[in-house]
Structure formats: structure tokens, C-alpha cells
Tab-separated table of C-alpha atoms in Angstrom:
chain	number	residue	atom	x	y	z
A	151	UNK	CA	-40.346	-36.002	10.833
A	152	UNK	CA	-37.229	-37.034	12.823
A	153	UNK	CA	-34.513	-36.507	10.251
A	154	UNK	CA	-36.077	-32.466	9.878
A	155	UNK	CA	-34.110	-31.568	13.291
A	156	UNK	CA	-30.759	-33.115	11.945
A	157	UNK	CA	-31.052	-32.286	8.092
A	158	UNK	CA	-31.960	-28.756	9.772
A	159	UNK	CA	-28.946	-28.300	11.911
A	160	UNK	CA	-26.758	-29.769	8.913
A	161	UNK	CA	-27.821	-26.818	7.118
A	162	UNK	CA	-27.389	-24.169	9.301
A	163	UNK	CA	-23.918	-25.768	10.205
A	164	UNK	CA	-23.018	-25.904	6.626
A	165	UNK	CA	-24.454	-22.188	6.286
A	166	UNK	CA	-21.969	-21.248	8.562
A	167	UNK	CA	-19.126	-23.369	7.890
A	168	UNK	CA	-19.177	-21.114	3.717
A	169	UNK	CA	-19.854	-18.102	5.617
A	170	UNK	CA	-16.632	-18.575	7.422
A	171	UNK	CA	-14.804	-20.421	4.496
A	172	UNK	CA	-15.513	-17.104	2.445
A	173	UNK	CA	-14.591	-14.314	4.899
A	174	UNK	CA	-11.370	-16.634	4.803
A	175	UNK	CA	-10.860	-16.503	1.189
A	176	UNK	CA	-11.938	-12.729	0.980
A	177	UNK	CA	-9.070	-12.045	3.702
A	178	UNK	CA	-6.535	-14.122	2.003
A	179	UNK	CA	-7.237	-12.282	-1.625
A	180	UNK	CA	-7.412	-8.907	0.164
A	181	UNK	CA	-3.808	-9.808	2.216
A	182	UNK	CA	-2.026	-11.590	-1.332
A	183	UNK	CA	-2.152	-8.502	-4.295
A	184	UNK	CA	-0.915	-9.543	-7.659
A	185	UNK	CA	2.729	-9.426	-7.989
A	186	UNK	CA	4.458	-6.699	-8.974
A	187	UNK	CA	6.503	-6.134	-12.238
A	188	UNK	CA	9.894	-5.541	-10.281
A	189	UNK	CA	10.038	-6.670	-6.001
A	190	UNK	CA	10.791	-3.056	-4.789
A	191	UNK	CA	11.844	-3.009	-1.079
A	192	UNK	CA	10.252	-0.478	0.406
A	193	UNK	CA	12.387	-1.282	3.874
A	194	UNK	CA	15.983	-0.641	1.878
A	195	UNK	CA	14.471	2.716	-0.141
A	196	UNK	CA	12.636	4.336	2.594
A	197	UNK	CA	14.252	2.518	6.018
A	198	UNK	CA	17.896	1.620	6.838
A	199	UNK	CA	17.403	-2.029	5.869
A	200	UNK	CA	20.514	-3.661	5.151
A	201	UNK	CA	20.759	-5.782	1.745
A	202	UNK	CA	23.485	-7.878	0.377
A	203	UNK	CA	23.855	-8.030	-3.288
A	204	UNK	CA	24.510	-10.680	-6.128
A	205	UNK	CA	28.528	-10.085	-5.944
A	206	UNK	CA	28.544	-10.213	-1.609
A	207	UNK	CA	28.651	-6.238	-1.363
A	208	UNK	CA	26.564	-5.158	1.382
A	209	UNK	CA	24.326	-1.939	1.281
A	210	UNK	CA	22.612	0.364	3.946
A	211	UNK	CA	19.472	1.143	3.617
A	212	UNK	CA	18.418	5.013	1.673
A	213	UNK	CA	16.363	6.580	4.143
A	214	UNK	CA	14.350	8.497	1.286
A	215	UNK	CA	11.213	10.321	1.974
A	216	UNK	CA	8.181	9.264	0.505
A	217	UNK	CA	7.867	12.247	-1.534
A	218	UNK	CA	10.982	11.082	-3.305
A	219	UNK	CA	9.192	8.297	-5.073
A	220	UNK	CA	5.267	9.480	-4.399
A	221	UNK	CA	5.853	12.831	-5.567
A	222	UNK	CA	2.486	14.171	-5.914
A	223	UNK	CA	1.113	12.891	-2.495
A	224	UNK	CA	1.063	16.432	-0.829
A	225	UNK	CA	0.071	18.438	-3.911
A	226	UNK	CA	-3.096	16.416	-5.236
A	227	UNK	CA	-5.610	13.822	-4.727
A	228	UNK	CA	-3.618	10.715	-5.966
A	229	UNK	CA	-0.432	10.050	-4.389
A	230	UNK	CA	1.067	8.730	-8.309
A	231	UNK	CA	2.814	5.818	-8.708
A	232	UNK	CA	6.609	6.724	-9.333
A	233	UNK	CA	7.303	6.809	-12.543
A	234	UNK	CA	10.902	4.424	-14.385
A	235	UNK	CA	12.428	8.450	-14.632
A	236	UNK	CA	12.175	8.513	-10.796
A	237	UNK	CA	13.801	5.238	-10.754
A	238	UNK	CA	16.469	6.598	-13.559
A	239	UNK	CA	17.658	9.086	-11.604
A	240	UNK	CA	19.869	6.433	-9.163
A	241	UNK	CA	19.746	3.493	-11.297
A	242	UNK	CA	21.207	4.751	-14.479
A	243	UNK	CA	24.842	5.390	-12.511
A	244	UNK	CA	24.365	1.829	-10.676
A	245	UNK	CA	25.441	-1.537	-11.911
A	246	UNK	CA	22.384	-3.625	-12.415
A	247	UNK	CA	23.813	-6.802	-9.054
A	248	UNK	CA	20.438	-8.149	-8.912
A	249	UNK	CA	17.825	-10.384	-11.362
A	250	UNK	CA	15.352	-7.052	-10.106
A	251	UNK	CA	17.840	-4.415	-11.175
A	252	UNK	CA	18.778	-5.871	-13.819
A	253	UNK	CA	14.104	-6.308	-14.642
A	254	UNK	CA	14.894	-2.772	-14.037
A	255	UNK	CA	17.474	-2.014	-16.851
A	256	UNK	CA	15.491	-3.418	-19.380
A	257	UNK	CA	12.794	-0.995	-18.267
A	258	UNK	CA	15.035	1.777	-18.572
A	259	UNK	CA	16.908	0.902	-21.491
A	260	UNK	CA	13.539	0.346	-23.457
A	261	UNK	CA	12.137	3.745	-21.917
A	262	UNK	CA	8.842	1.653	-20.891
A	263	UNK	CA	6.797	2.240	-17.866
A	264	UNK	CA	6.834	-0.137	-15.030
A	265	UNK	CA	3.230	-1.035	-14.741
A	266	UNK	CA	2.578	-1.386	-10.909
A	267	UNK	CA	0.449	-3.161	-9.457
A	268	UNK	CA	-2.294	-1.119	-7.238
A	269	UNK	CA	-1.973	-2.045	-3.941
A	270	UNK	CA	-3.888	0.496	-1.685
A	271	UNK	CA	-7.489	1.591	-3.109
A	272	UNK	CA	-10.924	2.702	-1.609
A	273	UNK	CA	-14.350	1.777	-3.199
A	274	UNK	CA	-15.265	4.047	-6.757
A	275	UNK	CA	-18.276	5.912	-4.884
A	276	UNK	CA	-15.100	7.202	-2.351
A	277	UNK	CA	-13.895	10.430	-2.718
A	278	UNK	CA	-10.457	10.337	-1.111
A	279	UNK	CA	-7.951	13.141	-1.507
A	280	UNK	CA	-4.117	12.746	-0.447
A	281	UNK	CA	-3.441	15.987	-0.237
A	282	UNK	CA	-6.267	16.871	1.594
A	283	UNK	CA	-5.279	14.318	4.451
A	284	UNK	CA	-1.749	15.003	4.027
A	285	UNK	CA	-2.338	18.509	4.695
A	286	UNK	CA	-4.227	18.160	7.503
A	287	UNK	CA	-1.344	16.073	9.672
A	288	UNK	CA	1.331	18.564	8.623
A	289	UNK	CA	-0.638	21.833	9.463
A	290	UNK	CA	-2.726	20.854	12.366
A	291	UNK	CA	-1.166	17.898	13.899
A	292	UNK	CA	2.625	18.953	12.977
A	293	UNK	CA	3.821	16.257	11.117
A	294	UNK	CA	6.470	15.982	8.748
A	295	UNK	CA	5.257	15.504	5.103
A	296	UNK	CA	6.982	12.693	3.311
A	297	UNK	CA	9.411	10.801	6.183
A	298	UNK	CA	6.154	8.236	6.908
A	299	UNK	CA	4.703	9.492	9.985
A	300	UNK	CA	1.587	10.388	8.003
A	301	UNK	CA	1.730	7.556	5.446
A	302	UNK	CA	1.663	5.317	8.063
A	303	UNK	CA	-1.514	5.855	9.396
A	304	UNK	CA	-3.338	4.015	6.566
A	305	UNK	CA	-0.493	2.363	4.914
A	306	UNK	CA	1.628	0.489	7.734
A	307	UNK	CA	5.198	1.891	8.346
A	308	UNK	CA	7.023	1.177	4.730
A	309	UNK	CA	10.094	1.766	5.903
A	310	UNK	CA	9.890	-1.971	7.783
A	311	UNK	CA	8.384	-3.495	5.073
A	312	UNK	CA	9.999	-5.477	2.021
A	313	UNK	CA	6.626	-5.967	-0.018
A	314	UNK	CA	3.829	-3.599	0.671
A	315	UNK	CA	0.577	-5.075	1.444
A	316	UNK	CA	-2.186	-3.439	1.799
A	317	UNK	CA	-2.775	-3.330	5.972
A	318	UNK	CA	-5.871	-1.745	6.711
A	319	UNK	CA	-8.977	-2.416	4.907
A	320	UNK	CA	-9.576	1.254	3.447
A	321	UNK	CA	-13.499	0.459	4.332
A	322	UNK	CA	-16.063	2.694	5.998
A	323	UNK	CA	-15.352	1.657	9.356
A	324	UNK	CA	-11.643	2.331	9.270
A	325	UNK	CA	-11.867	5.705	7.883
A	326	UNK	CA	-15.101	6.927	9.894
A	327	UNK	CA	-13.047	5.571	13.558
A	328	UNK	CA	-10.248	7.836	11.801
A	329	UNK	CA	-12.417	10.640	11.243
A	330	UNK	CA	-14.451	10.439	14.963
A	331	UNK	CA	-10.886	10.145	16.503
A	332	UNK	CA	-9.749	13.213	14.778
A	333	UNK	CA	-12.703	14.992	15.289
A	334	UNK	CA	-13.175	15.840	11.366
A	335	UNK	CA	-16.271	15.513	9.097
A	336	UNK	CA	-18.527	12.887	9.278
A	337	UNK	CA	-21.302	13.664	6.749
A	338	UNK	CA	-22.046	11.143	4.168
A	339	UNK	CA	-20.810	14.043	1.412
A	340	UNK	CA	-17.514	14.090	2.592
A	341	UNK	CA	-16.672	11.072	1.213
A	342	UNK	CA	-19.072	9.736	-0.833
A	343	UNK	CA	-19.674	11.506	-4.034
């Protein structure tokens, strides 16, 4: 009878101690996505990051809107990965200075498709429309379609970052604070189909 009390409390402490352990795990998984085909930096394409390349030449960052790349964003449901054409249309007149542009070249000189990684995604049962969301910033809230102000909201500002990762968890609780704050539908069928 007087090792229950310890062997007890060694449970419960272990209990906790893999309850912890596994949120840690989940959060490391959910922060560390699998690595994409070609490092894209998001900071030089859409920001005014400054890169040097292979041969010492330095280059100022593009400023391009998101709707450069993500050109379906405001017109549908999914925002579409870009796809190598998008790419082409800058790349083919460029000398390939880097081991990613020159991952690149291959892709275009083979006419293959860069398969992306997803990155950002909601839960199957979700119905989540882009353009729907998109729309609503631009018309009601006035804000500019494609130069990140809307992106950012559930996506982090990519015109910082070098690798996107996904920043928000994309889970009930983020989008329903989202939707209470904005004052827009909270019915179960809005989102879940």
C-alpha cells in the first residue's frame, strides 16, 4: 500500500511529461515543412531584400505583387501554386549565378513542373475560398489585392521572409477569432461542408 501514492504520482508525472513531449513534436513538425524542390526567397521576389550572387553581383530586391506568382488568388478558391512558365517569364533572359537558378534551368529546359511543396492548408472538412476572403478586404476593408496587406493576415508578411513557413495554425480557433473580429459568419456551414 505505500508504493500506490508514489507509483501513482510517477504516472501522472509521466502522463504529463508525453503530453508535453508531443505538443512539442506536433509544433516542431507543424513549424519544419518538407523542403522544397528549389529555395525560393520570398523576401527578394516580393520585398526589397538585397541578395548577392555566385559571381559577387549584388541585386535589389523585385517588389512583385503576389498576384504575379499566385495568379488565381483573387479570382477562385485556391490561390495556385505558380507554375515553371511564371518562373520562365524572368528566368529564361537571366544567367542561371546560383546552384537554385541553375535547379531552375533544368526545370525549364526539361519543360517539367516544379512540384512544390504545400505549405499553408486547412483540414479536408474546411471549405476555404481565396477569393472569397480576398474579396472581402479589397471591397469592404479597402485593401490592395496582391501587394500583401491581405496575404498577410493568415500567411505572415512574405515579403520579410526567405522560406515560408506556415505561421498561423489555419485551425478553428484562428479563423473563428478572425471571423468574430470581422464581424462575418459564424455558422458551422460556412466553413464546414
Amino acid at each position: 500500500m505505500r508504493f500506490v501514492v508514489p507509483i501513482l504520482l510517477t504516472l501522472v508525472f509521466s502522463v504529463f511529461v508525453l503530453a508535453i513531449l508531443g505538443m512539442t513534436t506536433f509544433w516542431v513538425e507543424w513549424q519544419k515543412p518538407d523542403p522544397q524542390p528549389i529555395a525560393y526567397p520570398h523576401d527578394f521576389h516580393a520585398g526589397s531584400a538585397i541578395t548577392t550572387l555566385s559571381d559577387g553581383k549584388v541585386a535589389a530586391g523585385l517588389g512583385l505583387q503576389c498576384t504575379h506568382c499566385h495568379q488565381y488568388v483573387d479570382k477562385s478558391r485556391f490561390a495556385t501554386i505558380p507554375a515553371v512558365s511564371i518562373c520562365a517569364e524572368c528566368h529564361t533572359k537571366l544567367p542561371p549565378r546560383t546552384d537554385e537558378l541553375q535547379k531552375l534551368k533544368a526545370y525549364l529546359d526539361n519543360n517539367e513542373p516544379i512540384v512544390w511543396q504545400r505549405i499553408h492548408s486547412v483540414p479536408k472538412h474546411v471549405y476555404f475560398s481565396h477569393k472569397r476572403h480576398v474579396k472581402y478586404y479589397a471591397d469592404e476593408k479597402g485593401m490592395e489585392v496582391g501587394n500583401g496587406e491581405i496575404c498577410a493576415k493568415c500567411h505572415g508578411n512574405m515579403q520579410v521572409v526567405k522560406e515560408v513557413k506556415q505561421v498561423t495554425t489555419l485551425r478553428m480557433g484562428f479563423c473563428v477569432s478572425c471571423h468574430r473580429a470581422e464581424n462575418a459568419p459564424q455558422d458551422c456551414w460556412t466553413c464546414h461542408k
